[in-house]
């Protein structure tokens, strides 16, 4: 699973359940402290769940995406 590294707001979700992703691919954009942070796939896999949506507020450690 990919957890939020910092509190913030989700600006963009670029993947859907069932998508195949490659290591280093941008999965979503997390805005924190007025900076946009790209959240990358840590390894190749398939998206099993997307636990957030655009505009959602997240806290440190929240599960954003699960890869399988």
PDB file of C-alpha atoms in Angstrom:
ATOM      1  CA  UNK A   1       0.000   0.000   0.000  1.00  0.00           C
ATOM      2  CA  UNK A   2       1.046   3.588  -0.579  1.00  0.00           C
ATOM      3  CA  UNK A   3       0.531   5.892   2.399  1.00  0.00           C
ATOM      4  CA  UNK A   4       0.369   9.682   2.592  1.00  0.00           C
ATOM      5  CA  UNK A   5       3.852  11.017   3.445  1.00  0.00           C
ATOM      6  CA  UNK A   6       2.384  14.306   4.763  1.00  0.00           C
ATOM      7  CA  UNK A   7      -1.000  15.903   5.442  1.00  0.00           C
ATOM      8  CA  UNK A   8      -2.583  17.687   2.498  1.00  0.00           C
ATOM      9  CA  UNK A   9      -5.256  17.702  -0.195  1.00  0.00           C
ATOM     10  CA  UNK A  10      -5.518  15.430  -3.225  1.00  0.00           C
ATOM     11  CA  UNK A  11      -5.357  17.601  -6.381  1.00  0.00           C
ATOM     12  CA  UNK A  12      -5.412  14.876  -9.034  1.00  0.00           C
ATOM     13  CA  UNK A  13      -5.838  11.097  -9.236  1.00  0.00           C
ATOM     14  CA  UNK A  14      -4.233   9.634 -12.370  1.00  0.00           C
ATOM     15  CA  UNK A  15      -5.042   5.938 -11.931  1.00  0.00           C
ATOM     16  CA  UNK A  16      -8.087   3.685 -11.590  1.00  0.00           C
ATOM     17  CA  UNK A  17      -8.687   0.264 -10.044  1.00  0.00           C
ATOM     18  CA  UNK A  18      -7.366  -2.412 -12.404  1.00  0.00           C
ATOM     19  CA  UNK A  19      -4.749  -0.189 -14.074  1.00  0.00           C
ATOM     20  CA  UNK A  20      -1.255  -1.588 -14.552  1.00  0.00           C
ATOM     21  CA  UNK A  21       1.428   0.764 -13.269  1.00  0.00           C
ATOM     22  CA  UNK A  22       5.197   0.875 -13.679  1.00  0.00           C
ATOM     23  CA  UNK A  23       7.753   1.763 -11.024  1.00  0.00           C
ATOM     24  CA  UNK A  24       8.166   5.551 -10.940  1.00  0.00           C
ATOM     25  CA  UNK A  25       4.804   6.304 -12.586  1.00  0.00           C
ATOM     26  CA  UNK A  26       2.918   9.277 -11.090  1.00  0.00           C
ATOM     27  CA  UNK A  27      -0.215   7.969  -9.354  1.00  0.00           C
ATOM     28  CA  UNK A  28      -1.586  11.158  -7.836  1.00  0.00           C
ATOM     29  CA  UNK A  29      -0.816  14.739  -6.882  1.00  0.00           C
ATOM     30  CA  UNK A  30      -0.841  15.695  -3.190  1.00  0.00           C
ATOM     31  CA  UNK A  31      -0.855  19.409  -2.366  1.00  0.00           C
ATOM     32  CA  UNK A  32       0.806  20.243   0.935  1.00  0.00           C
ATOM     33  CA  UNK A  33       1.951  23.662   2.119  1.00  0.00           C
ATOM     34  CA  UNK A  34       0.977  25.166  -1.286  1.00  0.00           C
ATOM     35  CA  UNK A  35       3.343  22.794  -3.119  1.00  0.00           C
ATOM     36  CA  UNK A  36       2.249  19.992  -5.415  1.00  0.00           C
ATOM     37  CA  UNK A  37       3.925  16.679  -4.599  1.00  0.00           C
ATOM     38  CA  UNK A  38       3.837  13.785  -7.036  1.00  0.00           C
ATOM     39  CA  UNK A  39       3.210  10.397  -5.440  1.00  0.00           C
ATOM     40  CA  UNK A  40       5.000   7.683  -7.448  1.00  0.00           C
ATOM     41  CA  UNK A  41       4.509   3.930  -7.751  1.00  0.00           C
ATOM     42  CA  UNK A  42       7.254   2.236  -5.680  1.00  0.00           C
ATOM     43  CA  UNK A  43       7.199  -0.820  -7.962  1.00  0.00           C
ATOM     44  CA  UNK A  44       5.371  -2.376 -10.913  1.00  0.00           C
ATOM     45  CA  UNK A  45       1.917  -3.716 -10.160  1.00  0.00           C
ATOM     46  CA  UNK A  46      -1.822  -3.525 -10.607  1.00  0.00           C
ATOM     47  CA  UNK A  47      -4.003  -1.029  -8.779  1.00  0.00           C
ATOM     48  CA  UNK A  48      -6.138  -3.018  -6.302  1.00  0.00           C
ATOM     49  CA  UNK A  49      -7.847  -0.052  -4.596  1.00  0.00           C
ATOM     50  CA  UNK A  50      -7.944   3.743  -4.729  1.00  0.00           C
ATOM     51  CA  UNK A  51      -8.932   4.995  -1.277  1.00  0.00           C
ATOM     52  CA  UNK A  52      -9.052   8.714  -2.035  1.00  0.00           C
ATOM     53  CA  UNK A  53     -10.656  11.085  -4.525  1.00  0.00           C
ATOM     54  CA  UNK A  54      -9.868  14.524  -5.903  1.00  0.00           C
ATOM     55  CA  UNK A  55     -10.372  17.178  -3.233  1.00  0.00           C
ATOM     56  CA  UNK A  56     -10.015  14.764  -0.304  1.00  0.00           C
ATOM     57  CA  UNK A  57      -7.990  15.786   2.747  1.00  0.00           C
ATOM     58  CA  UNK A  58      -5.468  13.228   3.983  1.00  0.00           C
ATOM     59  CA  UNK A  59      -3.292  12.856   7.074  1.00  0.00           C
ATOM     60  CA  UNK A  60       0.156  11.295   7.481  1.00  0.00           C
ATOM     61  CA  UNK A  61      -0.071   7.507   7.113  1.00  0.00           C
ATOM     62  CA  UNK A  62      -3.495   7.399   5.426  1.00  0.00           C
ATOM     63  CA  UNK A  63      -3.630   4.616   2.826  1.00  0.00           C
ATOM     64  CA  UNK A  64      -3.999   6.287  -0.580  1.00  0.00           C
ATOM     65  CA  UNK A  65      -3.601   3.412  -3.037  1.00  0.00           C
ATOM     66  CA  UNK A  66      -3.091  -0.341  -2.769  1.00  0.00           C
ATOM     67  CA  UNK A  67      -1.026  -2.130  -5.408  1.00  0.00           C
ATOM     68  CA  UNK A  68      -0.922  -5.856  -6.005  1.00  0.00           C
TER      69      UNK A  68
END
